[in-house]
């Protein structure tokens, strides 16, 4: 694994540890107020990043594009904004909501870029495969 795939998997591992530490602290303190923060660090931080990593690993041509790098950095910056924002919000500070709004839109934009990168690479690749394998189309 290298490039964008490795970057995403590194991010995923960091979030898996941070998310579980928060889950453990919630469980130990019997205070589940940060449940949405924990849930999003786990699924958005760990699972989504890991899925992106495996996609870019399986389809290397997608990971090499400039847009894939934009996807990674926008996802990385906006997840930091989302998780810090959620932590502050569920710590009882609703004034942080605008930051969360911007970060959420940033993550949506990152995923939109991924959709474009992934679909264009997939359709290009699948069109080439039978030709490379010598299949008659
Ligand atoms: C050390 C491991 C973990 C601990 C101690 C832990 C702890 C917790 C706790 C205390 C809650 C709140 C439950 C409630 O108030 O109803 C929770 C919710 C949640 N956890 Fe974890 N968790 C762990 C690992 C994970 C992992 C690995 C994932 C996903 C990959 C995950 C995803 C979630 C989700 C999505 C929720 C929200 C569930 C809901 O909406 O009801 N957790 N966790
Ligand atoms: C732009 C990105 C996202 C936004 C703005 C967002 C927003 C929200 C909101 C407002 C809730 C309700 C929280 C509550 O009732 O207290 C929620 C819950 C949840 N979301 Fe998201 N979400 C996003 C992305 C995702 C993604 C990508 C996943 C899964 C891969 C996910 C999984 C969940 C789960 C499992 C819950 C239930 C856990 C909980 O109640 O905290 N979300 N989300």
PDB file of C-alpha atoms and ligand atoms in Angstrom:
ATOM      1  CA  UNK A   1       0.000   0.000   0.000  1.00  0.00           C
ATOM      2  CA  UNK A   2       1.400   3.405  -0.934  1.00  0.00           C
ATOM      3  CA  UNK A   3       0.457   7.005  -1.836  1.00  0.00           C
ATOM      4  CA  UNK A   4      -3.150   8.075  -1.224  1.00  0.00           C
ATOM      5  CA  UNK A   5      -4.118   4.571  -0.040  1.00  0.00           C
ATOM      6  CA  UNK A   6      -1.388   4.568   2.608  1.00  0.00           C
ATOM      7  CA  UNK A   7      -2.284   8.128   3.687  1.00  0.00           C
ATOM      8  CA  UNK A   8      -5.929   7.142   4.194  1.00  0.00           C
ATOM      9  CA  UNK A   9      -5.058   3.977   6.079  1.00  0.00           C
ATOM     10  CA  UNK A  10      -2.700   5.906   8.378  1.00  0.00           C
ATOM     11  CA  UNK A  11      -5.527   8.381   9.093  1.00  0.00           C
ATOM     12  CA  UNK A  12      -7.920   5.454   9.685  1.00  0.00           C
ATOM     13  CA  UNK A  13      -5.605   3.839  12.243  1.00  0.00           C
ATOM     14  CA  UNK A  14      -5.169   7.133  14.135  1.00  0.00           C
ATOM     15  CA  UNK A  15      -8.969   7.619  14.294  1.00  0.00           C
ATOM     16  CA  UNK A  16      -9.590   3.998  15.338  1.00  0.00           C
ATOM     17  CA  UNK A  17      -7.361   4.503  18.376  1.00  0.00           C
ATOM     18  CA  UNK A  18      -8.724   7.981  19.243  1.00  0.00           C
ATOM     19  CA  UNK A  19     -12.347   6.814  18.803  1.00  0.00           C
ATOM     20  CA  UNK A  20     -11.871   3.748  20.982  1.00  0.00           C
ATOM     21  CA  UNK A  21     -10.147   5.814  23.681  1.00  0.00           C
ATOM     22  CA  UNK A  22     -13.193   8.095  23.721  1.00  0.00           C
ATOM     23  CA  UNK A  23     -15.519   5.031  23.775  1.00  0.00           C
ATOM     24  CA  UNK A  24     -13.593   3.553  26.679  1.00  0.00           C
ATOM     25  CA  UNK A  25     -13.669   6.827  28.605  1.00  0.00           C
ATOM     26  CA  UNK A  26     -17.451   7.058  27.994  1.00  0.00           C
ATOM     27  CA  UNK A  27     -17.931   3.499  29.193  1.00  0.00           C
ATOM     28  CA  UNK A  28     -15.724   3.930  32.256  1.00  0.00           C
ATOM     29  CA  UNK A  29     -17.264   7.245  33.305  1.00  0.00           C
ATOM     30  CA  UNK A  30     -20.851   6.103  32.538  1.00  0.00           C
ATOM     31  CA  UNK A  31     -21.220   9.424  30.740  1.00  0.00           C
ATOM     32  CA  UNK A  32     -22.309   8.796  27.133  1.00  0.00           C
ATOM     33  CA  UNK A  33     -22.768  12.476  26.239  1.00  0.00           C
ATOM     34  CA  UNK A  34     -20.038  12.177  23.591  1.00  0.00           C
ATOM     35  CA  UNK A  35     -21.738   9.244  21.837  1.00  0.00           C
ATOM     36  CA  UNK A  36     -22.194  11.063  18.489  1.00  0.00           C
ATOM     37  CA  UNK A  37     -18.540  12.160  18.589  1.00  0.00           C
ATOM     38  CA  UNK A  38     -17.384   8.596  19.264  1.00  0.00           C
ATOM     39  CA  UNK A  39     -19.780   7.169  16.645  1.00  0.00           C
ATOM     40  CA  UNK A  40     -18.508   9.546  13.951  1.00  0.00           C
ATOM     41  CA  UNK A  41     -14.821   9.124  14.799  1.00  0.00           C
ATOM     42  CA  UNK A  42     -15.343   5.359  14.487  1.00  0.00           C
ATOM     43  CA  UNK A  43     -17.466   5.170  11.347  1.00  0.00           C
ATOM     44  CA  UNK A  44     -16.445   8.324   9.493  1.00  0.00           C
ATOM     45  CA  UNK A  45     -12.849   8.446  10.738  1.00  0.00           C
ATOM     46  CA  UNK A  46     -11.934   4.754  10.902  1.00  0.00           C
ATOM     47  CA  UNK A  47     -14.316   2.894   8.568  1.00  0.00           C
ATOM     48  CA  UNK A  48     -14.736   5.477   5.786  1.00  0.00           C
ATOM     49  CA  UNK A  49     -10.971   6.205   5.671  1.00  0.00           C
ATOM     50  CA  UNK A  50     -10.183   2.477   5.622  1.00  0.00           C
ATOM     51  CA  UNK A  51     -12.645   1.933   2.771  1.00  0.00           C
ATOM     52  CA  UNK A  52     -11.059   4.814   0.819  1.00  0.00           C
ATOM     53  CA  UNK A  53      -7.613   3.280   1.492  1.00  0.00           C
ATOM     54  CA  UNK A  54      -8.679  -0.116   0.145  1.00  0.00           C
ATOM     55  CA  UNK A  55     -10.331   1.445  -2.876  1.00  0.00           C
ATOM     56  CA  UNK A  56      -7.200   3.421  -3.812  1.00  0.00           C
ATOM     57  CA  UNK A  57      -5.111   0.283  -3.183  1.00  0.00           C
ATOM     58  CA  UNK A  58      -7.311  -1.855  -5.436  1.00  0.00           C
ATOM     59  CA  UNK A  59      -7.582   0.786  -8.159  1.00  0.00           C
ATOM     60  CA  UNK A  60      -4.096   2.402  -8.194  1.00  0.00           C
ATOM     61  CA  UNK A  61      -4.853   4.542 -11.249  1.00  0.00           C
ATOM     62  CA  UNK A  62      -7.457   6.414  -9.157  1.00  0.00           C
ATOM     63  CA  UNK A  63      -4.980   7.090  -6.314  1.00  0.00           C
ATOM     64  CA  UNK A  64      -2.427   8.662  -8.634  1.00  0.00           C
ATOM     65  CA  UNK A  65      -4.652  11.565  -9.740  1.00  0.00           C
ATOM     66  CA  UNK A  66      -4.314  15.071  -8.304  1.00  0.00           C
ATOM     67  CA  UNK A  67      -8.006  14.935  -7.360  1.00  0.00           C
ATOM     68  CA  UNK A  68      -7.338  11.899  -5.149  1.00  0.00           C
ATOM     69  CA  UNK A  69      -4.784  13.959  -3.223  1.00  0.00           C
ATOM     70  CA  UNK A  70      -7.318  16.799  -2.937  1.00  0.00           C
ATOM     71  CA  UNK A  71      -9.822  14.205  -1.658  1.00  0.00           C
ATOM     72  CA  UNK A  72      -7.373  13.024   1.001  1.00  0.00           C
ATOM     73  CA  UNK A  73      -6.410  16.466   2.297  1.00  0.00           C
ATOM     74  CA  UNK A  74      -9.958  17.824   2.273  1.00  0.00           C
ATOM     75  CA  UNK A  75     -11.171  14.704   4.106  1.00  0.00           C
ATOM     76  CA  UNK A  76      -8.291  14.914   6.610  1.00  0.00           C
ATOM     77  CA  UNK A  77      -8.818  18.608   7.416  1.00  0.00           C
ATOM     78  CA  UNK A  78     -12.622  18.392   7.540  1.00  0.00           C
ATOM     79  CA  UNK A  79     -12.666  15.306   9.776  1.00  0.00           C
ATOM     80  CA  UNK A  80     -10.413  17.098  12.259  1.00  0.00           C
ATOM     81  CA  UNK A  81     -12.889  20.032  12.150  1.00  0.00           C
ATOM     82  CA  UNK A  82     -15.866  17.698  12.551  1.00  0.00           C
ATOM     83  CA  UNK A  83     -14.458  15.681  15.436  1.00  0.00           C
ATOM     84  CA  UNK A  84     -13.131  18.671  17.391  1.00  0.00           C
ATOM     85  CA  UNK A  85     -16.433  20.485  16.650  1.00  0.00           C
ATOM     86  CA  UNK A  86     -18.539  17.519  17.790  1.00  0.00           C
ATOM     87  CA  UNK A  87     -16.457  17.129  20.951  1.00  0.00           C
ATOM     88  CA  UNK A  88     -16.900  20.808  21.824  1.00  0.00           C
ATOM     89  CA  UNK A  89     -20.636  20.765  20.861  1.00  0.00           C
ATOM     90  CA  UNK A  90     -21.469  17.713  22.965  1.00  0.00           C
ATOM     91  CA  UNK A  91     -19.299  19.152  25.729  1.00  0.00           C
ATOM     92  CA  UNK A  92     -22.080  21.759  25.977  1.00  0.00           C
ATOM     93  CA  UNK A  93     -20.961  24.586  23.640  1.00  0.00           C
ATOM     94  CA  UNK A  94     -23.494  25.083  20.817  1.00  0.00           C
ATOM     95  CA  UNK A  95     -21.604  28.186  19.600  1.00  0.00           C
ATOM     96  CA  UNK A  96     -19.262  25.801  17.707  1.00  0.00           C
ATOM     97  CA  UNK A  97     -22.026  24.839  15.252  1.00  0.00           C
ATOM     98  CA  UNK A  98     -20.817  27.059  12.355  1.00  0.00           C
ATOM     99  CA  UNK A  99     -17.433  25.287  12.453  1.00  0.00           C
ATOM    100  CA  UNK A 100     -19.239  21.944  12.333  1.00  0.00           C
ATOM    101  CA  UNK A 101     -21.351  23.146   9.409  1.00  0.00           C
ATOM    102  CA  UNK A 102     -18.296  24.180   7.378  1.00  0.00           C
ATOM    103  CA  UNK A 103     -16.402  20.990   8.258  1.00  0.00           C
ATOM    104  CA  UNK A 104     -19.414  18.806   7.345  1.00  0.00           C
ATOM    105  CA  UNK A 105     -19.786  20.529   3.972  1.00  0.00           C
ATOM    106  CA  UNK A 106     -16.030  20.079   3.486  1.00  0.00           C
ATOM    107  CA  UNK A 107     -16.367  16.352   4.105  1.00  0.00           C
ATOM    108  CA  UNK A 108     -19.316  16.159   1.735  1.00  0.00           C
ATOM    109  CA  UNK A 109     -17.282  17.977  -0.938  1.00  0.00           C
ATOM    110  CA  UNK A 110     -14.384  15.542  -0.358  1.00  0.00           C
ATOM    111  CA  UNK A 111     -16.722  12.569  -0.818  1.00  0.00           C
ATOM    112  CA  UNK A 112     -18.173  14.177  -3.930  1.00  0.00           C
ATOM    113  CA  UNK A 113     -14.648  14.440  -5.370  1.00  0.00           C
ATOM    114  CA  UNK A 114     -14.107  10.774  -4.442  1.00  0.00           C
ATOM    115  CA  UNK A 115     -17.287   9.823  -6.309  1.00  0.00           C
ATOM    116  CA  UNK A 116     -15.955  11.537  -9.414  1.00  0.00           C
ATOM    117  CA  UNK A 117     -12.442  10.039  -9.105  1.00  0.00           C
ATOM    118  CA  UNK A 118     -13.746   6.548  -8.350  1.00  0.00           C
ATOM    119  CA  UNK A 119     -16.439   6.348 -10.980  1.00  0.00           C
ATOM    120  CA  UNK A 120     -14.299   7.746 -13.771  1.00  0.00           C
ATOM    121  CA  UNK A 121     -11.417   5.375 -12.895  1.00  0.00           C
ATOM    122  CA  UNK A 122     -13.742   2.373 -12.597  1.00  0.00           C
ATOM    123  CA  UNK A 123     -15.466   2.907 -15.900  1.00  0.00           C
ATOM    124  CA  UNK A 124     -12.164   3.591 -17.648  1.00  0.00           C
ATOM    125  CA  UNK A 125     -10.574   0.500 -16.073  1.00  0.00           C
ATOM    126  CA  UNK A 126     -13.465  -1.871 -16.691  1.00  0.00           C
ATOM    127  CA  UNK A 127     -13.556  -0.829 -20.334  1.00  0.00           C
ATOM    128  CA  UNK A 128      -9.849  -1.704 -20.645  1.00  0.00           C
ATOM    129  CA  UNK A 129      -9.790  -5.030 -18.794  1.00  0.00           C
ATOM    130  CA  UNK A 130     -11.358  -7.277 -21.450  1.00  0.00           C
ATOM    131  CA  UNK A 131      -9.067  -5.773 -24.086  1.00  0.00           C
ATOM    132  CA  UNK A 132      -5.967  -6.420 -21.939  1.00  0.00           C
ATOM    133  CA  UNK A 133      -7.138  -9.969 -21.317  1.00  0.00           C
ATOM    134  CA  UNK A 134      -7.629 -10.456 -25.000  1.00  0.00           C
ATOM    135  CA  UNK A 135     -11.396 -10.784 -24.750  1.00  0.00           C
ATOM    136  CA  UNK A 136     -13.427 -10.017 -27.808  1.00  0.00           C
ATOM    137  CA  UNK A 137     -15.986  -7.257 -27.190  1.00  0.00           C
TER     138      UNK A 137
HETATM  139  C1  LIG B   1     -12.896  -0.039  22.795  1.00  0.00           C
HETATM  140  C2  LIG B   1     -13.918  -0.175  22.000  1.00  0.00           C
HETATM  141  C3  LIG B   1     -15.223   0.594  22.128  1.00  0.00           C
HETATM  142  C4  LIG B   1     -15.869   1.073  23.233  1.00  0.00           C
HETATM  143  C5  LIG B   1     -15.439   0.989  24.693  1.00  0.00           C
HETATM  144  C6  LIG B   1     -17.102   1.707  22.787  1.00  0.00           C
HETATM  145  C7  LIG B   1     -18.031   2.330  23.604  1.00  0.00           C
HETATM  146  C8  LIG B   1     -19.214   2.862  23.177  1.00  0.00           C
HETATM  147  C9  LIG B   1     -20.206   3.453  24.034  1.00  0.00           C
HETATM  148  C10 LIG B   1     -20.110   3.557  25.568  1.00  0.00           C
HETATM  149  C11 LIG B   1     -21.235   3.871  23.262  1.00  0.00           C
HETATM  150  C12 LIG B   1     -22.511   4.581  23.715  1.00  0.00           C
HETATM  151  C13 LIG B   1     -23.662   3.595  23.743  1.00  0.00           C
HETATM  152  C14 LIG B   1     -24.957   4.274  24.143  1.00  0.00           C
HETATM  153  O1  LIG B   1     -24.929   5.290  24.862  1.00  0.00           O
HETATM  154  O2  LIG B   1     -26.036   3.800  23.727  1.00  0.00           O
HETATM  155  C15 LIG B   1     -20.880   3.563  21.880  1.00  0.00           C
HETATM  156  C16 LIG B   1     -21.670   3.847  20.778  1.00  0.00           C
HETATM  157  C17 LIG B   1     -21.282   3.620  19.474  1.00  0.00           C
HETATM  158  N1  LIG B   1     -20.119   3.020  19.057  1.00  0.00           N
HETATM  159 FE1  LIG B   1     -18.639   2.374  20.220  1.00  0.00          FE
HETATM  160  N2  LIG B   1     -17.160   1.599  21.425  1.00  0.00           N
HETATM  161  C18 LIG B   1     -16.030   0.929  20.986  1.00  0.00           C
HETATM  162  C19 LIG B   1     -15.708   0.613  19.683  1.00  0.00           C
HETATM  163  C20 LIG B   1     -16.459   0.955  18.568  1.00  0.00           C
HETATM  164  C21 LIG B   1     -16.121   0.620  17.203  1.00  0.00           C
HETATM  165  C22 LIG B   1     -14.879  -0.207  16.806  1.00  0.00           C
HETATM  166  C23 LIG B   1     -17.089   1.131  16.416  1.00  0.00           C
HETATM  167  C24 LIG B   1     -17.236   1.098  14.919  1.00  0.00           C
HETATM  168  C25 LIG B   1     -16.282   0.709  14.074  1.00  0.00           C
HETATM  169  C26 LIG B   1     -18.034   1.809  17.296  1.00  0.00           C
HETATM  170  C27 LIG B   1     -19.152   2.464  16.858  1.00  0.00           C
HETATM  171  C28 LIG B   1     -20.116   2.976  17.675  1.00  0.00           C
HETATM  172  C29 LIG B   1     -21.347   3.588  17.179  1.00  0.00           C
HETATM  173  C30 LIG B   1     -21.759   3.750  15.701  1.00  0.00           C
HETATM  174  C31 LIG B   1     -22.074   3.987  18.312  1.00  0.00           C
HETATM  175  C32 LIG B   1     -23.439   4.686  18.313  1.00  0.00           C
HETATM  176  C33 LIG B   1     -24.507   3.601  18.404  1.00  0.00           C
HETATM  177  C34 LIG B   1     -25.905   4.198  18.394  1.00  0.00           C
HETATM  178  O3  LIG B   1     -26.180   5.078  17.574  1.00  0.00           O
HETATM  179  O4  LIG B   1     -26.715   3.741  19.215  1.00  0.00           O
HETATM  180  N3  LIG B   1     -17.617   1.685  18.580  1.00  0.00           N
HETATM  181  N4  LIG B   1     -19.652   2.942  21.868  1.00  0.00           N
HETATM  182  C1  LIG B   2     -21.149  15.298   6.432  1.00  0.00           C
HETATM  183  C2  LIG B   2     -21.140  14.218   7.166  1.00  0.00           C
HETATM  184  C3  LIG B   2     -22.131  13.868   8.263  1.00  0.00           C
HETATM  185  C4  LIG B   2     -22.974  14.653   9.003  1.00  0.00           C
HETATM  186  C5  LIG B   2     -23.157  16.163   8.936  1.00  0.00           C
HETATM  187  C6  LIG B   2     -23.677  13.777   9.923  1.00  0.00           C
HETATM  188  C7  LIG B   2     -24.629  14.192  10.846  1.00  0.00           C
HETATM  189  C8  LIG B   2     -25.248  13.378  11.755  1.00  0.00           C
HETATM  190  C9  LIG B   2     -26.248  13.798  12.722  1.00  0.00           C
HETATM  191  C10 LIG B   2     -26.786  15.230  12.858  1.00  0.00           C
HETATM  192  C11 LIG B   2     -26.579  12.717  13.477  1.00  0.00           C
HETATM  193  C12 LIG B   2     -27.577  12.669  14.650  1.00  0.00           C
HETATM  194  C13 LIG B   2     -26.812  12.831  15.946  1.00  0.00           C
HETATM  195  C14 LIG B   2     -27.728  12.852  17.157  1.00  0.00           C
HETATM  196  O1  LIG B   2     -28.892  12.457  17.070  1.00  0.00           O
HETATM  197  O2  LIG B   2     -27.277  13.299  18.212  1.00  0.00           O
HETATM  198  C15 LIG B   2     -25.819  11.586  12.979  1.00  0.00           C
HETATM  199  C16 LIG B   2     -25.861  10.318  13.498  1.00  0.00           C
HETATM  200  C17 LIG B   2     -25.171   9.238  12.979  1.00  0.00           C
HETATM  201  N1  LIG B   2     -24.341   9.245  11.876  1.00  0.00           N
HETATM  202 FE1  LIG B   2     -23.776  10.878  10.837  1.00  0.00          FE
HETATM  203  N2  LIG B   2     -23.252  12.497   9.715  1.00  0.00           N
HETATM  204  C18 LIG B   2     -22.316  12.508   8.709  1.00  0.00           C
HETATM  205  C19 LIG B   2     -21.654  11.437   8.168  1.00  0.00           C
HETATM  206  C20 LIG B   2     -21.822  10.134   8.570  1.00  0.00           C
HETATM  207  C21 LIG B   2     -21.187   8.992   7.943  1.00  0.00           C
HETATM  208  C22 LIG B   2     -20.278   9.077   6.719  1.00  0.00           C
HETATM  209  C23 LIG B   2     -21.572   7.896   8.657  1.00  0.00           C
HETATM  210  C24 LIG B   2     -21.209   6.451   8.457  1.00  0.00           C
HETATM  211  C25 LIG B   2     -20.195   6.019   7.736  1.00  0.00           C
HETATM  212  C26 LIG B   2     -22.424   8.345   9.742  1.00  0.00           C
HETATM  213  C27 LIG B   2     -22.990   7.553  10.706  1.00  0.00           C
HETATM  214  C28 LIG B   2     -23.833   7.974  11.711  1.00  0.00           C
HETATM  215  C29 LIG B   2     -24.337   7.108  12.751  1.00  0.00           C
HETATM  216  C30 LIG B   2     -24.000   5.623  12.927  1.00  0.00           C
HETATM  217  C31 LIG B   2     -25.170   7.895  13.547  1.00  0.00           C
HETATM  218  C32 LIG B   2     -25.942   7.443  14.795  1.00  0.00           C
HETATM  219  C33 LIG B   2     -25.045   7.611  15.999  1.00  0.00           C
HETATM  220  C34 LIG B   2     -25.439   8.777  16.839  1.00  0.00           C
HETATM  221  O3  LIG B   2     -26.634   8.938  17.137  1.00  0.00           O
HETATM  222  O4  LIG B   2     -24.554   9.545  17.212  1.00  0.00           O
HETATM  223  N3  LIG B   2     -22.567   9.706   9.663  1.00  0.00           N
HETATM  224  N4  LIG B   2     -25.025  12.025  11.936  1.00  0.00           N
END
